[in-house]
Amino acid sequence: GAVVSQHPSWVICKSGTSVKIECRSLDFQATTMFWYRQFPKQSLMLMATSNEGSKATYEQGVEKDKFLINHASLTLSTLTVTSAHPEDSSFYICSARDWTVSYEQYFGPGTRLTVT
Amino acid sequence: QKEVEQDPGPLSVPEGAIVSLNCTYSNSAFQYFMWYRQYSRKGPELLMYTYSSGNKEDGRFTAQVDKSSKYISLFIRDSQPSDSATYLCAMRRISSGSARQLTFGSGTQLTVLP
C-alpha cells in the first residue's frame, strides 16, 4: 500500500522559534496533501489542503501566516509553524492522495510538537 | 450540531467479544464512508472503505452503511488485544474540489482486555 512518512516524529522547540515538518509520499505521487491537527483524545481537525504547485487552501480559523505550507513537488509538502507558542503544541498529521488514481487518502505517522 | 457524531467511549470489552462501533451523520450528500484505526501517537490507518449503502466484509471486520438512517457501523468479530486503538469514522461527498475532503467523527477509544 501507499506509504506516507513524516519527519521529525517528535520535536521540542522554544517559544518564538519556527519549526518545519516534512511530509513525503514514498511510493506514489501526491497530487493533493492535507495537514491536520489533533489534540489529545480528539479527532483530526483539517488545517489546510494543498495541491502540488498551488497555494494551500486554509480552513476557517487557521492563520496562514503562522502555518506556512509548501507543496513544491509531487512527493513533498512542508508545514512550518512560525513563531511557535505553547498553545501550538499538538500532534500534526499529514495525508496524501493521488486523486487521478484513487479516492483513498493515506496518512503519515504524525509529528508531535511541544513548544516550551 | 456536528456533521458527524461518534460516541467517544471509552469502550472496554473482553477478548473474543464482538465490538460494534457507530457513527451518525446529518449531511445526506455523503457517499463515501471510511473507518480508520489509530494507535496511540500514530497516524490513522485505513481499515474499511465503502461506497453508498450496504455491507462490506474484510476478515474480522464488517462495515455497514444505512443511508436511509444516516448511520454507519463497524463490527469487529473475535476482538483481540491488538485491536485496542481509537477508531475514527470518516466520510465525504462525491463531487470534486473541496468536497473530496474527509469529515471525521471524534473517534471511539476501544480497549480489548486479554
Short mmCIF file of C-alpha atoms in Angstrom, two decimals:
data_model
loop_
_atom_site.label_atom_id
_atom_site.label_comp_id
_atom_site.label_asym_id
_atom_site.label_seq_id
_atom_site.Cartn_x
_atom_site.Cartn_y
_atom_site.Cartn_z
CA GLY A 1 0.00 0.00 0.00
CA ALA A 2 0.90 3.64 -0.29
CA VAL A 3 3.28 4.97 2.34
CA VAL A 4 3.46 8.48 3.73
CA SER A 5 6.29 9.49 6.00
CA GLN A 6 6.71 12.47 8.29
CA HIS A 7 9.82 13.99 9.75
CA PRO A 8 10.51 14.60 12.54
CA SER A 9 8.28 12.30 14.55
CA TRP A 10 8.75 14.42 17.65
CA VAL A 11 10.14 17.90 18.13
CA ILE A 12 10.56 20.22 21.08
CA CYS A 13 11.20 23.88 20.45
CA LYS A 14 11.32 27.09 22.41
CA SER A 15 8.58 29.66 22.24
CA GLY A 16 9.16 32.15 19.44
CA THR A 17 11.12 29.83 17.19
CA SER A 18 9.95 28.22 13.94
CA VAL A 19 9.61 24.54 13.24
CA LYS A 20 9.39 22.78 9.89
CA ILE A 21 7.63 19.44 9.47
CA GLU A 22 8.07 17.39 6.31
CA CYS A 23 5.54 15.06 4.72
CA ARG A 24 6.60 12.72 1.94
CA SER A 25 4.76 10.24 -0.21
CA LEU A 26 7.23 7.41 -0.69
CA ASP A 27 5.75 5.30 -3.45
CA PHE A 28 3.19 7.44 -5.20
CA GLN A 29 2.70 10.95 -6.47
CA ALA A 30 0.65 13.06 -4.11
CA THR A 31 -1.36 15.49 -6.19
CA THR A 32 -3.06 16.64 -3.00
CA MET A 33 -1.80 16.79 0.55
CA PHE A 34 -3.71 17.63 3.69
CA TRP A 35 -2.48 18.85 7.06
CA TYR A 36 -4.39 18.02 10.21
CA ARG A 37 -4.03 18.88 13.83
CA GLN A 38 -5.10 16.59 16.63
CA PHE A 39 -5.37 17.38 20.32
CA PRO A 40 -5.32 14.55 22.90
CA LYS A 41 -8.40 12.34 22.69
CA GLN A 42 -9.89 14.49 19.99
CA SER A 43 -10.46 13.92 16.31
CA LEU A 44 -8.45 15.26 13.41
CA MET A 45 -9.08 18.85 12.50
CA LEU A 46 -8.23 19.80 8.93
CA MET A 47 -5.93 22.80 8.79
CA ALA A 48 -5.27 23.14 5.08
CA THR A 49 -5.31 21.44 1.72
CA SER A 50 -2.54 21.85 -0.80
CA ASN A 51 -2.30 20.85 -4.42
CA GLU A 52 1.12 20.47 -5.97
CA GLY A 53 2.35 23.75 -7.38
CA SER A 54 -0.53 25.77 -5.96
CA LYS A 55 -1.07 27.81 -2.84
CA ALA A 56 -2.63 25.99 0.06
CA THR A 57 -6.27 26.46 0.95
CA TYR A 58 -6.66 27.06 4.67
CA GLU A 59 -9.65 26.17 6.79
CA GLN A 60 -11.52 28.88 8.59
CA GLY A 61 -9.72 29.96 11.73
CA VAL A 62 -6.29 28.72 10.66
CA GLU A 63 -3.72 31.51 10.35
CA LYS A 64 -1.97 31.10 7.02
CA ASP A 65 0.88 33.38 8.07
CA LYS A 66 1.53 31.25 11.10
CA PHE A 67 1.21 27.85 9.46
CA LEU A 68 3.14 28.06 6.21
CA ILE A 69 2.52 25.22 3.80
CA ASN A 70 4.62 24.47 0.76
CA HIS A 71 3.80 21.69 -1.71
CA ALA A 72 6.59 22.19 -4.20
CA SER A 73 6.78 18.67 -5.58
CA LEU A 74 4.54 15.66 -6.06
CA THR A 75 6.20 13.84 -3.17
CA LEU A 76 6.89 16.53 -0.59
CA SER A 77 4.89 19.01 1.42
CA THR A 78 6.15 21.03 4.37
CA LEU A 79 4.37 22.71 7.24
CA THR A 80 6.28 25.45 9.02
CA VAL A 81 4.95 26.65 12.34
CA THR A 82 6.29 30.18 12.69
CA SER A 83 6.87 31.95 15.98
CA ALA A 84 5.60 28.93 17.86
CA HIS A 85 3.77 29.33 21.16
CA PRO A 86 2.90 26.72 23.79
CA GLU A 87 -0.69 26.62 22.52
CA ASP A 88 0.67 25.34 19.18
CA SER A 89 1.76 22.17 20.94
CA SER A 90 -0.18 19.38 19.28
CA PHE A 91 0.00 16.30 17.09
CA TYR A 92 0.30 17.27 13.43
CA ILE A 93 -0.64 14.69 10.82
CA CYS A 94 -0.37 14.93 7.06
CA SER A 95 -2.15 12.85 4.50
CA ALA A 96 -1.71 12.47 0.79
CA ARG A 97 -3.75 11.39 -2.16
CA ASP A 98 -3.27 10.87 -5.85
CA TRP A 99 -6.76 11.75 -6.99
CA THR A 100 -6.00 10.67 -10.54
CA VAL A 101 -5.67 7.10 -9.27
CA SER A 102 -7.75 6.65 -6.17
CA TYR A 103 -10.05 8.34 -3.72
CA GLU A 104 -8.06 6.87 -0.89
CA GLN A 105 -6.19 9.19 1.42
CA TYR A 106 -3.08 7.89 3.14
CA PHE A 107 -1.93 9.27 6.45
CA GLY A 108 1.52 9.86 7.80
CA PRO A 109 2.55 8.71 11.29
CA GLY A 110 2.25 12.20 12.73
CA THR A 111 4.62 14.69 14.35
CA ARG A 112 4.31 15.60 17.99
CA LEU A 113 5.23 19.24 18.56
CA THR A 114 5.95 20.52 22.05
CA VAL A 115 6.61 24.22 22.47
CA THR A 116 8.20 25.19 25.78
CA GLN B 1 -24.74 20.19 15.50
CA LYS B 2 -21.69 18.34 14.18
CA GLU B 3 -21.94 16.83 10.72
CA VAL B 4 -20.65 13.51 12.06
CA GLU B 5 -21.38 12.21 15.55
CA GLN B 6 -19.46 9.37 17.13
CA ASP B 7 -19.63 8.05 20.67
CA PRO B 8 -16.18 8.75 22.14
CA GLY B 9 -16.32 5.84 24.56
CA PRO B 10 -14.12 4.64 26.08
CA LEU B 11 -15.30 1.15 25.26
CA SER B 12 -13.78 -1.81 27.05
CA VAL B 13 -14.53 -5.42 26.05
CA PRO B 14 -13.10 -8.86 26.84
CA GLU B 15 -11.02 -10.67 24.25
CA GLY B 16 -13.19 -12.55 21.77
CA ALA B 17 -16.16 -10.22 22.08
CA ILE B 18 -17.98 -8.70 19.13
CA VAL B 19 -17.47 -4.96 19.03
CA SER B 20 -19.91 -2.55 17.44
CA LEU B 21 -18.78 0.99 16.64
CA ASN B 22 -21.20 3.52 15.20
CA CYS B 23 -21.46 6.94 13.64
CA THR B 24 -24.40 9.06 12.62
CA TYR B 25 -24.29 11.92 10.19
CA SER B 26 -26.52 14.73 9.05
CA ASN B 27 -25.31 15.52 5.52
CA SER B 28 -27.20 13.36 3.04
CA ALA B 29 -24.63 14.23 0.37
CA PHE B 30 -22.03 11.93 1.96
CA GLN B 31 -21.44 8.98 -0.34
CA TYR B 32 -18.09 7.53 0.69
CA PHE B 33 -17.66 6.10 4.15
CA MET B 34 -14.46 5.01 5.81
CA TRP B 35 -13.22 3.60 9.08
CA TYR B 36 -9.74 4.36 10.31
CA ARG B 37 -7.83 2.81 13.19
CA GLN B 38 -5.39 4.98 15.10
CA TYR B 39 -2.97 3.61 17.62
CA SER B 40 -1.70 5.94 20.29
CA ARG B 41 0.63 8.60 18.91
CA LYS B 42 0.38 7.21 15.38
CA GLY B 43 -1.36 8.36 12.22
CA PRO B 44 -4.72 6.88 11.20
CA GLU B 45 -4.70 3.69 9.17
CA LEU B 46 -7.50 2.97 6.69
CA LEU B 47 -9.45 -0.14 7.70
CA MET B 48 -12.58 -0.18 5.61
CA TYR B 49 -13.90 1.82 2.69
CA THR B 50 -17.45 1.64 1.40
CA TYR B 51 -19.47 3.48 -1.17
CA SER B 52 -23.14 4.23 -0.51
CA SER B 53 -25.39 1.79 1.36
CA GLY B 54 -24.61 -1.84 2.02
CA ASN B 55 -22.21 -4.14 3.80
CA LYS B 56 -18.55 -4.88 3.27
CA GLU B 57 -16.58 -7.58 4.98
CA ASP B 58 -12.82 -7.93 5.36
CA GLY B 59 -11.65 -10.67 7.67
CA ARG B 60 -12.90 -9.94 11.17
CA PHE B 61 -14.18 -6.52 10.17
CA THR B 62 -17.57 -5.69 8.69
CA ALA B 63 -18.66 -2.21 7.69
CA GLN B 64 -22.33 -1.36 7.28
CA VAL B 65 -23.86 1.76 5.79
CA ASP B 66 -27.52 2.66 6.08
CA LYS B 67 -28.01 5.86 4.16
CA SER B 68 -31.73 6.00 4.88
CA SER B 69 -30.95 6.29 8.58
CA LYS B 70 -27.68 8.17 8.06
CA TYR B 71 -25.98 5.57 10.19
CA ILE B 72 -22.78 3.60 9.71
CA SER B 73 -21.29 0.81 11.76
CA LEU B 74 -18.08 -1.15 12.09
CA PHE B 75 -18.25 -4.62 13.60
CA ILE B 76 -15.17 -6.41 14.88
CA ARG B 77 -15.55 -10.15 15.45
CA ASP B 78 -13.34 -12.16 17.78
CA SER B 79 -11.74 -9.00 19.08
CA GLN B 80 -8.09 -9.16 20.06
CA PRO B 81 -5.97 -7.04 22.42
CA SER B 82 -4.16 -5.78 19.32
CA ASP B 83 -7.45 -4.20 18.22
CA SER B 84 -7.13 -1.76 21.13
CA ALA B 85 -6.99 1.64 19.45
CA THR B 86 -9.10 4.65 18.59
CA TYR B 87 -11.48 4.08 15.70
CA LEU B 88 -12.46 7.03 13.57
CA CYS B 89 -15.27 7.11 11.08
CA ALA B 90 -14.88 9.44 8.12
CA MET B 91 -16.98 10.34 5.14
CA ARG B 92 -17.11 12.64 2.17
CA ARG B 93 -19.20 13.73 -0.75
CA ILE B 94 -18.83 12.55 -4.30
CA SER B 95 -18.30 15.88 -6.01
CA SER B 96 -14.98 17.44 -6.86
CA GLY B 97 -12.85 20.11 -5.26
CA SER B 98 -13.07 20.69 -1.53
CA ALA B 99 -15.78 18.09 -1.25
CA ARG B 100 -13.10 15.46 -1.60
CA GLN B 101 -12.02 16.31 1.91
CA LEU B 102 -12.89 13.93 4.67
CA THR B 103 -15.14 14.78 7.60
CA PHE B 104 -14.14 12.79 10.67
CA GLY B 105 -16.04 11.62 13.69
CA SER B 106 -14.50 12.29 17.08
CA GLY B 107 -13.23 8.72 17.41
CA THR B 108 -14.10 5.87 19.78
CA GLN B 109 -11.40 4.59 22.10
CA LEU B 110 -11.53 0.79 22.28
CA THR B 111 -9.70 -1.45 24.75
CA VAL B 112 -9.81 -5.22 24.36
CA LEU B 113 -8.86 -6.91 27.60
CA PRO B 114 -6.92 -10.20 27.46
#
